[in-house]
Amino acid sequence: MSTVEVIGSNLVYVYVVLGISLVALAIAWGLRAQVLAAPEGTEKMKEIARAVQEGAAAYLNRQFKTLSYFVGIVFLLLFALPGNLDIRIGRSIFFLVGAAFSALVGYNGMWLAVRANVRVAEAARQNSAPNAVKIAFRTGGVVGMTTVGLGLAGASLVVAIYRQDAPSVLEGFGFGAAMLAMFMRVGGGIFTKAADVGADLVGKVEQGIPEDDPRNAATIADNVGDNVGDCAGMAADLFESYAVTLVAALILGKAGFGNAGLIYPLIVPAIGILTAIIGIFITKLRSTDKSAMQAINRSFFMSAIISAVLVGFATWTYLKGSIKQLDGLDQSSSAFAELAKSGVNPRVLAFGAVLIGIALATSIQLLTGFFTEIGKRPVNDVAASSKTGAATVILAGISVGFESAVYSALLIAAGVFGAFLLGHGSIILSLFAVALAGTGLLTTVGVIVAMDTFGPISDNAQGIAEMSGDVKGEGAQILTQLDAVGNTTKAITKGIAIATAVLAATALFGAFTDAIKNAVIETGKAVTDIQFSGVLDVANPRNLVGLIIGAAVVFMFSGLAINAVSRAAGAVVHEVREQFRLHPGIMNGTEKPEYGRVVDICTRDSLRELVTPGLLAVMAPIAVGFGLGVGALGAYLAGAIGTGTLMAVFLANSGGAWDNAKKMLEDGHHGGKGSEAHKATVVGDTVGDPFKDTAGPAINPLIKVMNLVGLLITPAIVSLTLNGHSAVNKIITLIALVVIVGAMLRSRRGSTAIA
């Protein structure tokens, strides 16, 4: 631990924030009790729900066992990195804490969601739409409160223990959260979409039966997948977004604002917890609301406004009006002279940056809703294109994805640049402002997680209702409407998660360049090598190569994820076809399908397939950094951030548009269920499934994992390079390349569904 202490009363704020994080966990426990107190419905509904619960728990238990080996290896590698012994121990321990918290958030989200789904279905059976919305959203509230509670507790605990050394230890906490979230996102995404695609292609298209018909052997696996992918995977994803953004803000905050920079980034999300509690409790469906989306939007925007007001009050109360008045900065250093010269008012910078983050969250909410919501022009156009076949549906959805990616990327870029301008030319302050914009966006994350969990719960509730046959008439219509709203909320949360990824990655990129300077200083050598003179010197061919590789890795990662779904879905299609062929009594109801066989296929294939994308994410920056230098590594990260932003939005929004276009046909538009137009939208939806629920969301943690790997290995690269150990660099590069090539060859052995 550093001998330098956080000055006086500043430490009190850390303990207050820690207390607020515990309040969030207490609220989560209270909401959990409310959800579990709701009635579960008929015996048949409960039987189906139990099957989903068992399948989801079995998958996650096997997944965590598989990932524990990988976590153990990384723990040892982190400890082997150069640096102070206390920091290395703390970084490795909090790596485990970050990974454990990420797993806990994901598991908690899944555990409650598979118990809430049947309760939402029962509320609909009683024709109570307000109750159904309340149960689904408060279940999401439990996950949201757990996410913000554990994220803030972890970060504030590190600051309380390690004080000025907290930023270095927090790198491990963020890396653990991001790495586990990436694996959970990829594995859960492969599981859910393999089952979904297989169920749709054989059930809807070939057999002409509904999506959740109990005669379809893949339907239990499909419902299990909603929970391990959209609940567990997305909850872990948003938790790591929360953790990594805090890490970036605290790393840069200490350099820009001194001791206040270690406290203020904790105060902002603490306020977010309070407003999230308000947002969750005020989400109620009114008789005047056209849909549940209107009620959810109302609570989101109200909580955002309250956050802005409270953050403004906290900023003017806690921060000083001049850089020179801030504690913990070395006023004799040249760095301080640069900060003071900028003339920045800390209050204006901090509050302005947080407002930009809140505005960015609300803007993405509106923009993503426009491109993916039923009734809006893009989805209407995709649905109308079904009249001319599957090809035009796919083309229309792709065009929606491309167009929305441009607008979203420009919106995010405007947010980043707006925050950057607040620094008045000081790079450290500008990047700190970008990180604070991320924390501003995170003030809404409690409600955002609730919105996301709302989607799979509604989907599962509809599945249980359809499989049991006990929910009919108005109740069935309530669930159909909630499912459509859930598709939009999931798309919105993916858009916001992408924005947090870009803000966090940009801020981490600034920390990366700072790490290079610090590592060079620690070697005590003069620096003449061109790779240290300009981290992103585009005239250097090494850097251009690094940028191209960074962009290419995003494409390769996406391709691996989609191909994995294709192979696993092929196995599911084969299994479901064989069950229909060998057991003709399934169709007339005299025989029951073997649901467990499809669950086993999805579990086995998803756990096998998540290894290659995970190794690519960790090993590629190591190969580039040690092989081409830190300049090329910086360019690599820039290429990955730029390409990843566009790719993630494209995949998420095109998939969301295809899904809701299908829902429009199932509501009776353009020929309705069973028509050729409906079959065309089912094909479009099966293409969109791995886009929006596997590859697209997994890019978020991918970007942050690669940035954190770059940040962690930079001191070692600089030290080895300046001390003339080029042979060691080559050996490390070769090992990383061998691992990547081996993983790719292993993946290619089963390159088709038939194989």
Tab-separated table of C-alpha atoms in Angstrom, residues 133-559:
chain	number	residue	atom	x	y	z
A	133	VAL	CA	-44.869	-4.929	-16.262
A	134	LYS	CA	-44.177	-4.336	-12.562
A	135	ILE	CA	-42.875	-7.873	-11.940
A	136	ALA	CA	-40.697	-7.916	-15.064
A	137	PHE	CA	-39.218	-4.464	-14.458
A	138	ARG	CA	-38.593	-4.982	-10.743
A	139	THR	CA	-36.823	-8.233	-11.518
A	140	GLY	CA	-34.594	-6.172	-13.769
A	141	GLY	CA	-34.299	-3.708	-10.890
A	142	VAL	CA	-32.774	-6.442	-8.723
A	143	VAL	CA	-30.118	-7.057	-11.379
A	144	GLY	CA	-29.599	-3.316	-11.834
A	145	MET	CA	-29.118	-2.690	-8.116
A	146	THR	CA	-26.738	-5.660	-7.864
A	147	THR	CA	-24.743	-4.337	-10.814
A	148	VAL	CA	-24.284	-0.814	-9.457
A	149	GLY	CA	-23.913	-1.997	-5.861
A	150	LEU	CA	-21.109	-4.476	-6.524
A	151	GLY	CA	-19.395	-2.230	-9.093
A	152	LEU	CA	-19.272	0.758	-6.775
A	153	ALA	CA	-18.422	-1.372	-3.734
A	154	GLY	CA	-15.430	-2.898	-5.521
A	155	ALA	CA	-14.081	0.438	-6.768
A	156	SER	CA	-14.571	2.291	-3.473
A	157	LEU	CA	-13.013	-0.587	-1.521
A	158	VAL	CA	-9.867	-0.395	-3.665
A	159	VAL	CA	-9.652	3.373	-3.128
A	160	ALA	CA	-10.179	2.969	0.632
A	161	ILE	CA	-7.414	0.352	0.898
A	162	TYR	CA	-4.848	1.505	-1.663
A	163	ARG	CA	-5.423	5.283	-1.664
A	164	GLN	CA	-3.081	6.928	-4.210
A	165	ASP	CA	-2.055	3.520	-5.622
A	166	ALA	CA	-5.702	2.602	-6.310
A	167	PRO	CA	-5.560	3.236	-10.109
A	168	SER	CA	-2.914	0.521	-10.617
A	169	VAL	CA	-4.876	-2.021	-8.552
A	170	LEU	CA	-8.137	-1.076	-10.285
A	171	GLU	CA	-6.656	-2.226	-13.612
A	172	GLY	CA	-6.912	-5.775	-12.265
A	173	PHE	CA	-10.486	-5.265	-11.002
A	174	GLY	CA	-11.634	-3.933	-14.382
A	175	PHE	CA	-9.798	-6.635	-16.318
A	176	GLY	CA	-11.370	-9.425	-14.264
A	177	ALA	CA	-14.867	-7.999	-14.782
A	178	ALA	CA	-14.335	-7.427	-18.522
A	179	MET	CA	-12.734	-10.778	-19.264
A	180	LEU	CA	-15.397	-12.864	-17.554
A	181	ALA	CA	-18.173	-10.759	-19.102
A	182	MET	CA	-16.718	-11.316	-22.573
A	183	PHE	CA	-16.678	-15.102	-22.100
A	184	MET	CA	-20.201	-15.098	-20.637
A	185	ARG	CA	-21.433	-12.904	-23.496
A	186	VAL	CA	-19.928	-15.137	-26.180
A	187	GLY	CA	-20.862	-18.460	-24.556
A	188	GLY	CA	-24.368	-17.393	-23.572
A	189	GLY	CA	-24.897	-15.766	-26.961
A	190	ILE	CA	-23.930	-18.944	-28.823
A	191	PHE	CA	-26.227	-21.046	-26.607
A	192	THR	CA	-29.285	-18.829	-26.914
A	193	LYS	CA	-29.061	-18.210	-30.640
A	194	ALA	CA	-28.234	-21.806	-31.582
A	195	ALA	CA	-31.422	-22.886	-29.823
A	196	ASP	CA	-33.465	-19.953	-31.186
A	197	VAL	CA	-32.350	-20.387	-34.803
A	198	GLY	CA	-32.835	-24.150	-34.663
A	199	ALA	CA	-36.296	-23.812	-33.109
A	200	ASP	CA	-37.408	-21.232	-35.681
A	201	LEU	CA	-36.114	-22.983	-38.787
A	202	VAL	CA	-37.584	-26.409	-37.997
A	203	GLY	CA	-40.633	-25.316	-36.006
A	204	LYS	CA	-41.922	-22.231	-37.810
A	205	VAL	CA	-40.600	-22.693	-41.340
A	206	GLU	CA	-40.609	-26.484	-41.828
A	207	GLN	CA	-43.390	-27.699	-39.528
A	208	GLY	CA	-45.534	-24.547	-39.462
A	209	ILE	CA	-45.968	-24.568	-35.683
A	210	PRO	CA	-45.641	-21.562	-33.327
A	211	GLU	CA	-42.297	-20.473	-31.872
A	212	ASP	CA	-42.885	-21.894	-28.388
A	213	ASP	CA	-45.005	-24.902	-29.327
A	214	PRO	CA	-44.322	-27.720	-26.802
A	215	ARG	CA	-43.926	-30.151	-29.708
A	216	ASN	CA	-40.679	-28.418	-30.688
A	217	ALA	CA	-37.747	-30.153	-28.951
A	218	ALA	CA	-35.692	-26.926	-29.034
A	219	THR	CA	-38.194	-24.727	-27.213
A	220	ILE	CA	-36.918	-25.392	-23.649
A	221	ALA	CA	-33.345	-24.762	-24.824
A	222	ASP	CA	-34.569	-21.539	-26.467
A	223	ASN	CA	-36.051	-20.317	-23.184
A	224	VAL	CA	-32.935	-21.384	-21.270
A	225	GLY	CA	-30.839	-19.472	-23.799
A	226	ASP	CA	-32.761	-16.237	-23.251
A	227	ASN	CA	-31.598	-16.330	-19.652
A	228	VAL	CA	-27.969	-17.447	-19.998
A	229	GLY	CA	-27.443	-15.056	-22.918
A	230	ASP	CA	-29.609	-11.993	-22.406
A	231	CYS	CA	-29.887	-12.051	-18.599
A	232	ALA	CA	-26.607	-13.526	-17.348
A	233	GLY	CA	-24.484	-12.389	-20.294
A	234	MET	CA	-25.862	-8.855	-20.589
A	235	ALA	CA	-25.880	-8.306	-16.820
A	236	ALA	CA	-22.192	-9.258	-16.677
A	237	ASP	CA	-21.547	-7.048	-19.728
A	238	LEU	CA	-23.140	-3.980	-18.131
A	239	PHE	CA	-21.377	-4.689	-14.843
A	240	GLU	CA	-17.987	-4.705	-16.536
A	241	SER	CA	-18.925	-1.505	-18.416
A	242	TYR	CA	-19.645	0.037	-15.028
A	243	ALA	CA	-16.414	-1.264	-13.504
A	244	VAL	CA	-14.111	-0.412	-16.427
A	245	THR	CA	-15.517	3.122	-16.809
A	246	LEU	CA	-14.888	3.728	-13.110
A	247	VAL	CA	-11.356	2.340	-13.506
A	248	ALA	CA	-10.624	4.725	-16.402
A	249	ALA	CA	-12.082	7.719	-14.530
A	250	LEU	CA	-10.088	7.006	-11.366
A	251	ILE	CA	-6.809	6.429	-13.249
A	252	LEU	CA	-7.112	9.746	-15.085
A	253	GLY	CA	-8.791	11.547	-12.172
A	254	LYS	CA	-5.754	11.226	-9.913
A	255	ALA	CA	-3.534	12.778	-12.611
A	256	GLY	CA	-5.964	15.594	-13.426
A	257	PHE	CA	-7.709	16.501	-10.158
A	258	GLY	CA	-5.394	15.020	-7.505
A	259	ASN	CA	-7.197	13.591	-4.459
A	260	ALA	CA	-10.529	14.953	-5.698
A	261	GLY	CA	-10.034	12.898	-8.862
A	262	LEU	CA	-10.094	9.728	-6.758
A	263	ILE	CA	-13.344	10.705	-5.039
A	264	TYR	CA	-15.516	12.598	-7.525
A	265	PRO	CA	-15.812	9.681	-10.026
A	266	LEU	CA	-17.230	7.643	-7.131
A	267	ILE	CA	-19.722	10.337	-6.097
A	268	VAL	CA	-21.350	10.505	-9.550
A	269	PRO	CA	-22.382	6.816	-9.812
A	270	ALA	CA	-23.379	6.878	-6.125
A	271	ILE	CA	-25.919	9.554	-7.084
A	272	GLY	CA	-26.881	7.269	-9.973
A	273	ILE	CA	-27.793	4.565	-7.454
A	274	LEU	CA	-30.211	6.893	-5.685
A	275	THR	CA	-31.879	7.974	-8.928
A	276	ALA	CA	-32.029	4.378	-10.186
A	277	ILE	CA	-33.977	3.435	-7.055
A	278	ILE	CA	-36.436	6.218	-7.864
A	279	GLY	CA	-36.599	5.159	-11.537
A	280	ILE	CA	-37.343	1.530	-10.686
A	281	PHE	CA	-40.122	2.327	-8.215
A	282	ILE	CA	-41.876	4.893	-10.432
A	283	THR	CA	-42.065	2.536	-13.436
A	284	LYS	CA	-45.768	1.781	-13.598
A	285	LEU	CA	-48.079	1.180	-16.523
A	286	ARG	CA	-50.817	3.815	-16.634
A	287	SER	CA	-54.173	3.412	-18.315
A	288	THR	CA	-53.222	6.243	-20.691
A	289	ASP	CA	-49.973	4.567	-21.819
A	290	LYS	CA	-50.015	3.172	-25.351
A	291	SER	CA	-47.485	0.484	-24.365
A	292	ALA	CA	-45.074	-0.528	-21.624
A	293	MET	CA	-42.353	1.285	-23.588
A	294	GLN	CA	-43.987	4.599	-22.712
A	295	ALA	CA	-43.874	3.792	-18.983
A	296	ILE	CA	-40.236	2.658	-19.208
A	297	ASN	CA	-39.205	5.742	-21.185
A	298	ARG	CA	-40.899	7.983	-18.651
A	299	SER	CA	-38.967	6.512	-15.716
A	300	PHE	CA	-35.691	6.556	-17.663
A	301	PHE	CA	-35.930	10.236	-18.588
A	302	MET	CA	-37.129	11.257	-15.126
A	303	SER	CA	-34.226	9.462	-13.446
A	304	ALA	CA	-31.808	11.081	-15.928
A	305	ILE	CA	-33.128	14.569	-15.095
A	306	ILE	CA	-32.941	13.925	-11.340
A	307	SER	CA	-29.365	12.638	-11.782
A	308	ALA	CA	-28.355	15.821	-13.591
A	309	VAL	CA	-29.766	18.052	-10.832
A	310	LEU	CA	-28.168	16.088	-7.981
A	311	VAL	CA	-24.796	15.813	-9.751
A	312	GLY	CA	-24.823	19.590	-10.282
A	313	PHE	CA	-25.375	20.158	-6.560
A	314	ALA	CA	-22.656	17.640	-5.589
A	315	THR	CA	-20.181	19.139	-8.075
A	316	TRP	CA	-20.505	22.691	-6.783
A	317	THR	CA	-20.413	21.464	-3.177
A	318	TYR	CA	-17.413	19.129	-3.419
A	319	LEU	CA	-15.080	20.505	-6.112
A	320	LYS	CA	-13.086	23.743	-6.037
A	321	GLY	CA	-13.264	26.481	-8.684
A	322	SER	CA	-9.599	26.325	-9.694
A	323	ILE	CA	-6.994	23.645	-10.403
A	324	LYS	CA	-4.634	25.444	-7.997
A	325	GLN	CA	-7.078	24.861	-5.129
A	326	LEU	CA	-7.148	21.058	-5.567
A	327	ASP	CA	-5.276	18.848	-3.064
A	328	GLY	CA	-2.858	16.080	-3.992
A	329	LEU	CA	-1.195	17.647	-7.064
A	330	ASP	CA	2.529	18.351	-7.133
A	331	GLN	CA	2.445	22.095	-7.744
A	332	SER	CA	6.178	22.191	-8.523
A	333	SER	CA	5.910	19.773	-11.454
A	334	SER	CA	5.750	20.634	-15.142
A	335	ALA	CA	2.549	18.569	-15.380
A	336	PHE	CA	0.855	20.829	-12.830
A	337	ALA	CA	2.028	23.902	-14.755
A	338	GLU	CA	0.275	22.533	-17.845
A	339	LEU	CA	-2.929	21.857	-15.885
A	340	ALA	CA	-2.947	25.329	-14.319
A	341	LYS	CA	-2.159	26.972	-17.669
A	342	SER	CA	-5.292	25.467	-19.208
A	343	GLY	CA	-7.428	27.742	-17.026
A	344	VAL	CA	-10.003	24.983	-16.535
A	345	ASN	CA	-12.627	25.423	-13.829
A	346	PRO	CA	-12.892	21.901	-12.269
A	347	ARG	CA	-16.583	22.400	-11.511
A	348	VAL	CA	-17.433	23.359	-15.094
A	349	LEU	CA	-15.372	20.514	-16.574
A	350	ALA	CA	-16.814	17.866	-14.256
A	351	PHE	CA	-20.463	18.891	-14.459
A	352	GLY	CA	-20.264	19.572	-18.206
A	353	ALA	CA	-18.761	16.132	-18.837
A	354	VAL	CA	-21.372	14.350	-16.713
A	355	LEU	CA	-24.172	16.225	-18.510
A	356	ILE	CA	-22.727	15.116	-21.850
A	357	GLY	CA	-22.820	11.510	-20.638
A	358	ILE	CA	-26.438	11.774	-19.474
A	359	ALA	CA	-27.427	13.492	-22.747
A	360	LEU	CA	-25.638	10.773	-24.722
A	361	ALA	CA	-27.580	8.032	-22.906
A	362	THR	CA	-30.933	9.698	-23.595
A	363	SER	CA	-30.017	10.408	-27.234
A	364	ILE	CA	-29.032	6.786	-27.857
A	365	GLN	CA	-32.265	5.704	-26.185
A	366	LEU	CA	-34.255	7.751	-28.714
A	367	LEU	CA	-32.110	6.914	-31.756
A	368	THR	CA	-32.019	3.159	-31.142
A	369	GLY	CA	-35.734	3.139	-30.397
A	370	PHE	CA	-36.379	4.826	-33.744
A	371	PHE	CA	-34.475	2.155	-35.693
A	372	THR	CA	-35.808	-0.895	-33.835
A	373	GLU	CA	-39.278	-0.073	-32.464
A	374	ILE	CA	-42.498	-1.365	-33.999
A	375	GLY	CA	-44.449	1.443	-35.619
A	376	LYS	CA	-41.370	3.431	-36.643
A	377	ARG	CA	-40.381	3.762	-40.324
A	378	PRO	CA	-37.300	1.447	-40.377
A	379	VAL	CA	-39.095	-1.577	-38.902
A	380	ASN	CA	-42.208	-0.873	-40.974
A	381	ASP	CA	-40.043	-0.873	-44.124
A	382	VAL	CA	-38.376	-4.176	-43.210
A	383	ALA	CA	-41.790	-5.740	-42.535
A	384	ALA	CA	-43.188	-4.437	-45.841
A	385	SER	CA	-40.222	-5.891	-47.735
A	386	SER	CA	-41.367	-9.377	-46.671
A	387	LYS	CA	-43.981	-9.306	-49.437
A	388	THR	CA	-41.188	-9.918	-51.948
A	389	GLY	CA	-39.352	-12.651	-50.063
A	390	ALA	CA	-36.553	-13.402	-47.619
A	391	ALA	CA	-33.808	-11.808	-49.729
A	392	THR	CA	-35.405	-8.356	-49.617
A	393	VAL	CA	-36.057	-8.720	-45.870
A	394	ILE	CA	-32.356	-9.386	-45.310
A	395	LEU	CA	-31.312	-6.517	-47.570
A	396	ALA	CA	-33.701	-4.092	-45.840
A	397	GLY	CA	-32.442	-5.121	-42.389
A	398	ILE	CA	-28.801	-4.750	-43.410
A	399	SER	CA	-29.460	-1.260	-44.744
A	400	VAL	CA	-31.141	-0.295	-41.439
A	401	GLY	CA	-28.104	-1.594	-39.562
A	402	PHE	CA	-25.629	0.313	-41.726
A	403	GLU	CA	-27.584	3.573	-41.544
A	404	SER	CA	-28.132	3.399	-37.790
A	405	ALA	CA	-24.436	2.601	-37.216
A	406	VAL	CA	-23.424	5.859	-38.897
A	407	TYR	CA	-25.799	8.011	-36.834
A	408	SER	CA	-24.931	6.223	-33.597
A	409	ALA	CA	-21.194	6.463	-34.241
A	410	LEU	CA	-21.479	10.177	-35.020
A	411	LEU	CA	-23.522	10.698	-31.860
A	412	ILE	CA	-20.961	8.872	-29.721
A	413	ALA	CA	-18.095	10.703	-31.454
A	414	ALA	CA	-19.814	14.040	-30.761
A	415	GLY	CA	-20.102	13.080	-27.097
A	416	VAL	CA	-16.424	12.115	-26.913
A	417	PHE	CA	-15.284	15.276	-28.703
A	418	GLY	CA	-17.595	17.529	-26.675
A	419	ALA	CA	-16.126	16.146	-23.456
A	420	PHE	CA	-12.620	16.425	-24.876
A	421	LEU	CA	-13.083	20.145	-25.601
A	422	LEU	CA	-13.814	20.787	-21.924
A	423	GLY	CA	-10.120	20.177	-21.198
A	424	HIS	CA	-9.077	23.413	-22.954
A	425	GLY	CA	-6.058	21.802	-24.608
A	426	SER	CA	-4.797	19.773	-21.625
A	427	ILE	CA	-4.695	16.129	-22.738
A	428	ILE	CA	-4.988	14.750	-19.195
A	429	LEU	CA	-7.984	16.946	-18.345
A	430	SER	CA	-9.620	16.285	-21.711
A	431	LEU	CA	-9.357	12.516	-21.312
A	432	PHE	CA	-10.564	12.786	-17.715
A	433	ALA	CA	-13.598	14.657	-19.052
A	434	VAL	CA	-14.253	11.773	-21.487
A	435	ALA	CA	-14.077	9.313	-18.586
A	436	LEU	CA	-16.446	11.508	-16.529
A	437	ALA	CA	-18.883	11.509	-19.456
A	438	GLY	CA	-18.824	7.735	-19.091
A	439	THR	CA	-19.653	7.996	-15.393
A	440	GLY	CA	-22.453	10.420	-16.306
A	441	LEU	CA	-23.872	7.845	-18.676
A	442	LEU	CA	-23.591	5.300	-15.865
A	443	THR	CA	-25.882	7.320	-13.599
A	444	THR	CA	-28.703	5.702	-15.581
A	445	VAL	CA	-27.237	2.184	-15.595
A	446	GLY	CA	-29.486	0.842	-12.822
A	447	VAL	CA	-32.555	1.594	-14.957
A	448	ILE	CA	-30.739	0.461	-18.120
A	449	VAL	CA	-30.066	-3.002	-16.653
A	450	ALA	CA	-33.713	-3.222	-15.559
A	451	MET	CA	-34.761	-2.384	-19.125
A	452	ASP	CA	-32.510	-5.068	-20.551
A	453	THR	CA	-33.657	-7.823	-18.198
A	454	PHE	CA	-37.278	-6.879	-18.973
A	455	GLY	CA	-36.756	-8.234	-22.515
A	456	PRO	CA	-35.831	-11.905	-21.907
A	457	ILE	CA	-38.292	-12.181	-19.002
A	458	SER	CA	-41.140	-11.066	-21.269
A	459	ASP	CA	-39.930	-13.438	-24.008
A	460	ASN	CA	-39.776	-16.344	-21.540
A	461	ALA	CA	-43.192	-15.485	-20.106
A	462	GLN	CA	-44.703	-15.689	-23.564
A	463	GLY	CA	-42.926	-19.019	-24.128
A	464	ILE	CA	-44.274	-20.495	-20.891
A	465	ALA	CA	-47.760	-19.240	-21.724
A	466	GLU	CA	-47.684	-20.784	-25.192
A	467	MET	CA	-46.189	-24.108	-24.079
A	468	SER	CA	-48.660	-24.527	-21.231
A	469	GLY	CA	-51.696	-23.370	-23.200
A	470	ASP	CA	-53.054	-21.821	-19.993
A	471	VAL	CA	-52.833	-18.163	-21.041
A	472	LYS	CA	-55.344	-17.155	-23.692
A	473	GLY	CA	-57.204	-14.197	-25.108
A	474	GLU	CA	-56.321	-10.859	-23.550
A	475	GLY	CA	-53.548	-12.413	-21.430
A	476	ALA	CA	-51.791	-13.801	-24.500
A	477	GLN	CA	-52.075	-10.405	-26.210
A	478	ILE	CA	-50.517	-8.693	-23.161
A	479	LEU	CA	-47.491	-11.007	-23.378
A	480	THR	CA	-47.126	-10.477	-27.133
A	481	GLN	CA	-47.019	-6.712	-26.612
A	482	LEU	CA	-44.515	-7.012	-23.742
A	483	ASP	CA	-42.298	-9.255	-25.887
A	484	ALA	CA	-42.206	-6.637	-28.659
A	485	VAL	CA	-41.346	-3.921	-26.118
A	486	GLY	CA	-38.647	-6.233	-24.735
A	487	ASN	CA	-37.010	-6.444	-28.162
A	488	THR	CA	-36.744	-2.649	-28.228
A	489	THR	CA	-35.437	-2.341	-24.646
A	490	LYS	CA	-32.759	-4.941	-25.396
A	491	ALA	CA	-31.684	-3.031	-28.504
A	492	ILE	CA	-31.554	0.241	-26.545
A	493	THR	CA	-29.403	-1.226	-23.775
A	494	LYS	CA	-27.032	-2.682	-26.360
A	495	GLY	CA	-26.673	0.792	-27.898
A	496	ILE	CA	-25.931	2.360	-24.512
A	497	ALA	CA	-23.472	-0.432	-23.660
A	498	ILE	CA	-21.640	0.301	-26.924
A	499	ALA	CA	-21.421	3.991	-25.997
A	500	THR	CA	-19.955	3.132	-22.581
A	501	ALA	CA	-17.437	0.855	-24.307
A	502	VAL	CA	-16.242	3.690	-26.556
A	503	LEU	CA	-16.042	6.243	-23.723
A	504	ALA	CA	-14.216	3.807	-21.436
A	505	ALA	CA	-11.882	2.647	-24.206
A	506	THR	CA	-11.039	6.231	-25.201
A	507	ALA	CA	-10.255	7.094	-21.596
A	508	LEU	CA	-8.229	3.899	-21.168
A	509	PHE	CA	-6.362	4.795	-24.338
A	510	GLY	CA	-5.299	8.006	-22.614
A	511	ALA	CA	-4.191	5.951	-19.603
A	512	PHE	CA	-2.267	3.720	-22.035
A	513	THR	CA	-0.262	6.658	-23.425
A	514	ASP	CA	0.396	7.849	-19.870
A	515	ALA	CA	1.599	4.355	-18.945
A	516	ILE	CA	4.148	4.517	-21.783
A	517	LYS	CA	5.619	7.763	-20.430
A	518	ASN	CA	5.776	6.411	-16.875
A	519	ALA	CA	7.387	3.170	-18.013
A	520	VAL	CA	10.036	5.061	-19.994
A	521	ILE	CA	10.808	7.286	-16.997
A	522	GLU	CA	11.205	4.240	-14.735
A	523	THR	CA	13.886	2.737	-17.004
A	524	GLY	CA	16.032	5.848	-16.558
A	525	LYS	CA	17.081	5.767	-20.218
A	526	ALA	CA	17.018	8.401	-22.962
A	527	VAL	CA	14.379	7.681	-25.560
A	528	THR	CA	15.315	7.994	-29.196
A	529	ASP	CA	13.322	5.172	-30.761
A	530	ILE	CA	10.610	6.483	-33.125
A	531	GLN	CA	8.006	4.177	-31.570
A	532	PHE	CA	8.164	6.233	-28.365
A	533	SER	CA	8.237	9.664	-29.986
A	534	GLY	CA	4.651	9.522	-31.174
A	535	VAL	CA	2.302	6.752	-30.154
A	536	LEU	CA	0.011	7.318	-33.143
A	537	ASP	CA	2.434	8.619	-35.753
A	538	VAL	CA	0.638	7.599	-38.959
A	539	ALA	CA	3.835	8.106	-40.981
A	540	ASN	CA	5.246	5.058	-39.214
A	541	PRO	CA	4.289	1.906	-41.202
A	542	ARG	CA	4.341	-0.145	-37.986
A	543	ASN	CA	1.463	1.913	-36.652
A	544	LEU	CA	-0.574	1.650	-39.848
A	545	VAL	CA	-0.141	-2.121	-39.755
A	546	GLY	CA	-1.224	-2.124	-36.106
A	547	LEU	CA	-4.348	-0.093	-36.935
A	548	ILE	CA	-5.315	-2.475	-39.753
A	549	ILE	CA	-4.814	-5.502	-37.502
A	550	GLY	CA	-6.959	-3.893	-34.767
A	551	ALA	CA	-9.809	-3.350	-37.243
A	552	ALA	CA	-9.364	-6.865	-38.651
A	553	VAL	CA	-9.571	-8.508	-35.213
A	554	VAL	CA	-13.077	-7.054	-34.727
A	555	PHE	CA	-14.165	-8.641	-38.031
A	556	MET	CA	-12.512	-11.958	-37.155
A	557	PHE	CA	-14.060	-11.990	-33.674
A	558	SER	CA	-17.524	-11.280	-35.118
A	559	GLY	CA	-17.069	-13.945	-37.780
